[in-house]
PDB file of C-alpha atoms in Angstrom:
ATOM      1  CA  MET A   1       6.977  29.639 -10.122  1.00 95.00           C
ATOM      2  CA  ALA A   2       6.833  26.180 -11.682  1.00 95.00           C
ATOM      3  CA  GLU A   3       3.038  26.364 -11.770  1.00 96.00           C
ATOM      4  CA  HIS A   4       3.170  29.708 -13.587  1.00 96.00           C
ATOM      5  CA  LEU A   5       5.561  28.279 -16.159  1.00 96.00           C
ATOM      6  CA  VAL A   6       3.270  25.281 -16.699  1.00 96.00           C
ATOM      7  CA  PHE A   7       0.257  27.532 -17.162  1.00 97.00           C
ATOM      8  CA  ALA A   8       2.238  29.781 -19.509  1.00 97.00           C
ATOM      9  CA  MET A   9       2.975  26.724 -21.681  1.00 96.00           C
ATOM     10  CA  HIS A  10      -0.731  25.928 -21.633  1.00 97.00           C
ATOM     11  CA  ALA A  11      -1.680  29.463 -22.669  1.00 97.00           C
ATOM     12  CA  ALA A  12       1.054  29.856 -25.288  1.00 98.00           C
ATOM     13  CA  TYR A  13       1.058  26.387 -26.855  1.00 98.00           C
ATOM     14  CA  GLY A  14      -2.164  24.749 -25.768  1.00 96.00           C
ATOM     15  CA  LEU A  15      -0.386  22.011 -23.831  1.00 96.00           C
ATOM     16  CA  PRO A  16      -2.963  20.111 -21.777  1.00 96.00           C
ATOM     17  CA  VAL A  17      -1.619  20.657 -18.272  1.00 97.00           C
ATOM     18  CA  THR A  18      -3.022  20.158 -14.797  1.00 98.00           C
ATOM     19  CA  VAL A  19      -1.401  20.973 -11.461  1.00 98.00           C
ATOM     20  CA  VAL A  20      -2.099  18.837  -8.397  1.00 98.00           C
ATOM     21  CA  ARG A  21      -0.939  20.097  -5.006  1.00 98.00           C
ATOM     22  CA  TYR A  22      -0.622  17.518  -2.225  1.00 98.00           C
ATOM     23  CA  PHE A  23      -0.944  18.104   1.508  1.00 97.00           C
ATOM     24  CA  ASN A  24       0.839  15.976   4.096  1.00 97.00           C
ATOM     25  CA  VAL A  25       0.553  12.713   2.213  1.00 98.00           C
ATOM     26  CA  TYR A  26       1.627   9.641   4.164  1.00 98.00           C
ATOM     27  CA  GLY A  27       1.384   5.882   3.895  1.00 98.00           C
ATOM     28  CA  PRO A  28       3.317   2.695   3.167  1.00 98.00           C
ATOM     29  CA  ARG A  29       6.885   2.966   1.824  1.00 97.00           C
ATOM     30  CA  GLN A  30       7.274   6.645   2.702  1.00 97.00           C
ATOM     31  CA  ASN A  31      10.805   7.609   3.671  1.00 96.00           C
ATOM     32  CA  PRO A  32      10.779   7.884   7.485  1.00 96.00           C
ATOM     33  CA  ILE A  33      11.868  11.518   7.517  1.00 95.00           C
ATOM     34  CA  PHE A  34       8.353  12.969   7.626  1.00 96.00           C
ATOM     35  CA  VAL A  35       6.213  13.344  10.748  1.00 96.00           C
ATOM     36  CA  VAL A  36       3.934  10.317  10.263  1.00 98.00           C
ATOM     37  CA  SER A  37       6.456   7.926   8.727  1.00 98.00           C
ATOM     38  CA  GLN A  38       9.196   8.921  11.170  1.00 97.00           C
ATOM     39  CA  SER A  39       6.846   8.508  14.136  1.00 98.00           C
ATOM     40  CA  ILE A  40       5.691   5.065  13.001  1.00 98.00           C
ATOM     41  CA  HIS A  41       9.274   3.992  12.248  1.00 98.00           C
ATOM     42  CA  ARG A  42      10.438   5.045  15.705  1.00 98.00           C
ATOM     43  CA  ILE A  43       7.430   3.566  17.534  1.00 98.00           C
ATOM     44  CA  LEU A  44       7.736   0.174  15.830  1.00 98.00           C
ATOM     45  CA  ASN A  45      11.441   0.174  16.677  1.00 97.00           C
ATOM     46  CA  ALA A  46      10.444   0.703  20.360  1.00 97.00           C
ATOM     47  CA  ARG A  47      11.669   4.315  20.354  1.00 97.00           C
ATOM     48  CA  GLN A  48       9.687   7.352  21.354  1.00 97.00           C
ATOM     49  CA  PRO A  49       8.554   9.423  18.372  1.00 98.00           C
ATOM     50  CA  LEU A  50       9.886  12.958  18.233  1.00 96.00           C
ATOM     51  CA  LEU A  51       7.514  15.817  18.920  1.00 96.00           C
ATOM     52  CA  TYR A  52       8.918  19.111  17.752  1.00 93.00           C
ATOM     53  CA  ASP A  53       8.286  21.982  20.127  1.00 93.00           C
ATOM     54  CA  PRO A  54       4.879  21.704  21.813  1.00 94.00           C
ATOM     55  CA  GLY A  55       3.338  19.885  18.826  1.00 96.00           C
ATOM     56  CA  ASP A  56       0.498  22.364  18.461  1.00 97.00           C
ATOM     57  CA  GLN A  57       1.284  23.097  14.809  1.00 97.00           C
ATOM     58  CA  THR A  58      -1.490  21.711  12.612  1.00 98.00           C
ATOM     59  CA  ARG A  59      -1.546  19.767   9.377  1.00 98.00           C
ATOM     60  CA  CYS A  60      -4.160  18.037   7.276  1.00 98.00           C
ATOM     61  CA  PHE A  61      -2.994  14.455   6.827  1.00 98.00           C
ATOM     62  CA  THR A  62      -3.884  12.692   3.582  1.00 98.00           C
ATOM     63  CA  TYR A  63      -3.478   8.951   3.118  1.00 98.00           C
ATOM     64  CA  VAL A  64      -1.631   8.036  -0.069  1.00 98.00           C
ATOM     65  CA  ASP A  65      -4.594   6.173  -1.618  1.00 98.00           C
ATOM     66  CA  ASP A  66      -6.655   9.375  -1.475  1.00 98.00           C
ATOM     67  CA  ALA A  67      -3.823  11.364  -3.063  1.00 98.00           C
ATOM     68  CA  ILE A  68      -3.565   8.785  -5.858  1.00 98.00           C
ATOM     69  CA  ALA A  69      -7.330   8.888  -6.424  1.00 98.00           C
ATOM     70  CA  GLY A  70      -7.218  12.686  -6.743  1.00 98.00           C
ATOM     71  CA  THR A  71      -4.305  12.480  -9.152  1.00 98.00           C
ATOM     72  CA  LEU A  72      -6.067   9.953 -11.361  1.00 98.00           C
ATOM     73  CA  LEU A  73      -9.264  11.984 -11.419  1.00 98.00           C
ATOM     74  CA  ALA A  74      -7.281  15.078 -12.444  1.00 98.00           C
ATOM     75  CA  ALA A  75      -5.412  13.127 -15.122  1.00 98.00           C
ATOM     76  CA  GLU A  76      -8.587  11.672 -16.601  1.00 98.00           C
ATOM     77  CA  SER A  77     -10.827  14.752 -16.526  1.00 98.00           C
ATOM     78  CA  GLY A  78     -11.011  17.200 -19.393  1.00 97.00           C
ATOM     79  CA  ALA A  79     -12.328  19.741 -16.866  1.00 96.00           C
ATOM     80  CA  ALA A  80      -8.934  19.615 -15.132  1.00 98.00           C
ATOM     81  CA  ILE A  81      -6.963  20.938 -18.104  1.00 98.00           C
ATOM     82  CA  GLY A  82      -5.462  24.326 -17.338  1.00 97.00           C
ATOM     83  CA  GLU A  83      -6.456  24.078 -13.673  1.00 98.00           C
ATOM     84  CA  ALA A  84      -4.749  23.603 -10.306  1.00 98.00           C
ATOM     85  CA  PHE A  85      -6.228  21.422  -7.566  1.00 98.00           C
ATOM     86  CA  ASN A  86      -5.462  21.021  -3.887  1.00 98.00           C
ATOM     87  CA  VAL A  87      -5.683  17.345  -2.982  1.00 98.00           C
ATOM     88  CA  GLY A  88      -5.703  16.936   0.752  1.00 98.00           C
ATOM     89  CA  SER A  89      -7.777  16.414   3.828  1.00 98.00           C
ATOM     90  CA  MET A  90      -9.393  19.565   5.174  1.00 98.00           C
ATOM     91  CA  THR A  91      -9.437  18.141   8.719  1.00 97.00           C
ATOM     92  CA  GLU A  92      -6.977  20.152  10.768  1.00 97.00           C
ATOM     93  CA  THR A  93      -5.060  17.974  13.253  1.00 98.00           C
ATOM     94  CA  THR A  94      -2.248  18.916  15.602  1.00 98.00           C
ATOM     95  CA  VAL A  95       1.027  17.114  15.136  1.00 98.00           C
ATOM     96  CA  ARG A  96       0.794  16.084  18.798  1.00 98.00           C
ATOM     97  CA  ASP A  97      -2.588  14.429  18.166  1.00 98.00           C
ATOM     98  CA  VAL A  98      -1.370  12.449  15.151  1.00 98.00           C
ATOM     99  CA  VAL A  99       1.776  11.301  16.978  1.00 98.00           C
ATOM    100  CA  GLU A 100      -0.242  10.253  20.045  1.00 98.00           C
ATOM    101  CA  LEU A 101      -2.761   8.446  17.823  1.00 98.00           C
ATOM    102  CA  ALA A 102       0.082   6.532  16.142  1.00 98.00           C
ATOM    103  CA  ILE A 103       1.371   5.507  19.596  1.00 98.00           C
ATOM    104  CA  LYS A 104      -2.102   4.322  20.608  1.00 98.00           C
ATOM    105  CA  ILE A 105      -2.726   2.345  17.398  1.00 98.00           C
ATOM    106  CA  ALA A 106       0.743   0.744  17.373  1.00 98.00           C
ATOM    107  CA  ASN A 107       0.325  -0.320  21.012  1.00 97.00           C
ATOM    108  CA  VAL A 108       4.020  -0.900  21.688  1.00 97.00           C
ATOM    109  CA  ASP A 109       4.475  -1.463  25.431  1.00 96.00           C
ATOM    110  CA  SER A 110       7.791   0.378  25.691  1.00 95.00           C
ATOM    111  CA  VAL A 111       6.505   3.549  23.981  1.00 96.00           C
ATOM    112  CA  SER A 112       4.216   5.594  26.186  1.00 94.00           C
ATOM    113  CA  GLY A 113       4.609   9.074  24.758  1.00 95.00           C
ATOM    114  CA  PRO A 114       6.602  11.301  22.459  1.00 97.00           C
ATOM    115  CA  GLU A 115      10.093  12.643  23.074  1.00 96.00           C
ATOM    116  CA  ALA A 116      10.308  16.426  23.140  1.00 95.00           C
ATOM    117  CA  ALA A 117      12.507  17.969  20.462  1.00 94.00           C
ATOM    118  CA  ASP A 118      13.370  21.656  20.697  1.00 93.00           C
ATOM    119  CA  THR A 119      13.810  23.043  17.178  1.00 92.00           C
ATOM    120  CA  ALA A 120      15.728  26.108  18.364  1.00 91.00           C
ATOM    121  CA  ALA A 121      18.289  23.886  20.110  1.00 92.00           C
ATOM    122  CA  ARG A 122      18.504  21.436  17.176  1.00 90.00           C
ATOM    123  CA  TYR A 123      18.420  23.809  14.215  1.00 91.00           C
ATOM    124  CA  GLY A 124      19.246  27.233  15.577  1.00 89.00           C
ATOM    125  CA  GLY A 125      17.181  30.357  15.976  1.00 84.00           C
ATOM    126  CA  ARG A 126      16.635  30.773  12.234  1.00 87.00           C
ATOM    127  CA  TYR A 127      14.351  27.729  11.975  1.00 87.00           C
ATOM    128  CA  GLU A 128      10.666  28.549  11.868  1.00 88.00           C
ATOM    129  CA  ASP A 129       7.902  25.960  11.576  1.00 90.00           C
ATOM    130  CA  ILE A 130       4.648  26.610   9.764  1.00 93.00           C
ATOM    131  CA  PRO A 131       1.982  26.866  12.475  1.00 95.00           C
ATOM    132  CA  ARG A 132      -0.966  25.860  10.240  1.00 97.00           C
ATOM    133  CA  ARG A 133      -1.232  24.221   6.823  1.00 96.00           C
ATOM    134  CA  ILE A 134      -4.773  23.659   5.596  1.00 97.00           C
ATOM    135  CA  PRO A 135      -5.760  23.120   1.972  1.00 98.00           C
ATOM    136  CA  ASP A 136      -9.042  24.113   0.427  1.00 98.00           C
ATOM    137  CA  SER A 137      -9.972  21.008  -1.551  1.00 98.00           C
ATOM    138  CA  THR A 138     -13.466  22.140  -2.498  1.00 98.00           C
ATOM    139  CA  LYS A 139     -12.444  22.769  -6.123  1.00 98.00           C
ATOM    140  CA  ALA A 140     -11.210  19.151  -6.451  1.00 98.00           C
ATOM    141  CA  GLN A 141     -14.471  17.997  -4.896  1.00 98.00           C
ATOM    142  CA  ARG A 142     -16.622  20.169  -7.143  1.00 98.00           C
ATOM    143  CA  LYS A 143     -14.832  19.762 -10.483  1.00 98.00           C
ATOM    144  CA  LEU A 144     -13.358  16.260 -10.137  1.00 98.00           C
ATOM    145  CA  GLY A 145     -15.730  14.586  -7.690  1.00 98.00           C
ATOM    146  CA  TRP A 146     -12.763  13.832  -5.416  1.00 98.00           C
ATOM    147  CA  ARG A 147     -13.580  13.023  -1.796  1.00 98.00           C
ATOM    148  CA  LEU A 148     -11.339  11.996   1.056  1.00 97.00           C
ATOM    149  CA  GLN A 149     -12.137   8.364   1.855  1.00 98.00           C
ATOM    150  CA  ILE A 150      -9.625   7.434   4.556  1.00 98.00           C
ATOM    151  CA  ASP A 151      -9.436   9.378   7.804  1.00 98.00           C
ATOM    152  CA  ALA A 152      -6.236   9.749   9.822  1.00 98.00           C
ATOM    153  CA  GLU A 153      -7.028   6.915  12.216  1.00 98.00           C
ATOM    154  CA  GLU A 154      -7.664   4.396   9.438  1.00 98.00           C
ATOM    155  CA  GLY A 155      -4.685   5.661   7.429  1.00 98.00           C
ATOM    156  CA  LEU A 156      -2.375   5.307  10.429  1.00 98.00           C
ATOM    157  CA  ARG A 157      -3.715   1.805  11.089  1.00 98.00           C
ATOM    158  CA  ARG A 158      -3.075   0.771   7.460  1.00 98.00           C
ATOM    159  CA  THR A 159       0.416   2.266   7.497  1.00 98.00           C
ATOM    160  CA  ILE A 160       1.338   0.603  10.799  1.00 98.00           C
ATOM    161  CA  ASP A 161      -0.028  -2.753   9.605  1.00 98.00           C
ATOM    162  CA  TRP A 162       1.983  -2.440   6.398  1.00 98.00           C
ATOM    163  CA  ALA A 163       5.186  -1.537   8.294  1.00 98.00           C
ATOM    164  CA  ARG A 164       4.778  -4.533  10.607  1.00 98.00           C
ATOM    165  CA  ALA A 165       4.297  -6.814   7.586  1.00 98.00           C
ATOM    166  CA  ASN A 166       7.467  -5.444   5.931  1.00 97.00           C
ATOM    167  CA  PRO A 167      10.353  -5.797   8.405  1.00 95.00           C
ATOM    168  CA  TRP A 168      12.876  -4.463   5.875  1.00 96.00           C
ATOM    169  CA  TYR A 169      11.224  -1.061   6.330  1.00 96.00           C
ATOM    170  CA  LEU A 170      11.888  -1.086  10.052  1.00 96.00           C
ATOM    171  CA  VAL A 171      15.643  -1.593   9.774  1.00 93.00           C
ATOM    172  CA  LYS A 172      17.194   1.136  11.861  1.00 75.00           C
ATOM    173  CA  GLY A 173      18.791   3.844   9.787  1.00 62.00           C
TER     174      GLY A 173
END
């Protein structure tokens, strides 16, 4: 609805607007309530990361530097005015795979695998996860020249390195 209101302001008053939609952005300083940041926070505190249900739901993880680059390109391009862009990796990855990759990269001896978390038991029968979330970023590539530069493995490595270098972030909450 917000997008429609923004575009209505563009159509009615000529306001130069652009909408950027982000997909599973992660990286340094992210509140550890999201899948990547929570997993890294738990792993580096020698706790098993949580894996909700079987972990076969998929996401397309986008490192924060790539999201920023897409935002800047949209902000600076006249071709972006009046348009909406998906900024996100188009590489579909299971949550299980990203959690296991974080465990591998962090290499914490006491963390060998994820801890199973049953969403029905935790949140009740009304909770329903999104099984797949995949953006189509071809418009951002075509009109803005945006390209994903940092894959999930490198992004996880950078985020883990940053967290280790900033012990305040790892304070248990």
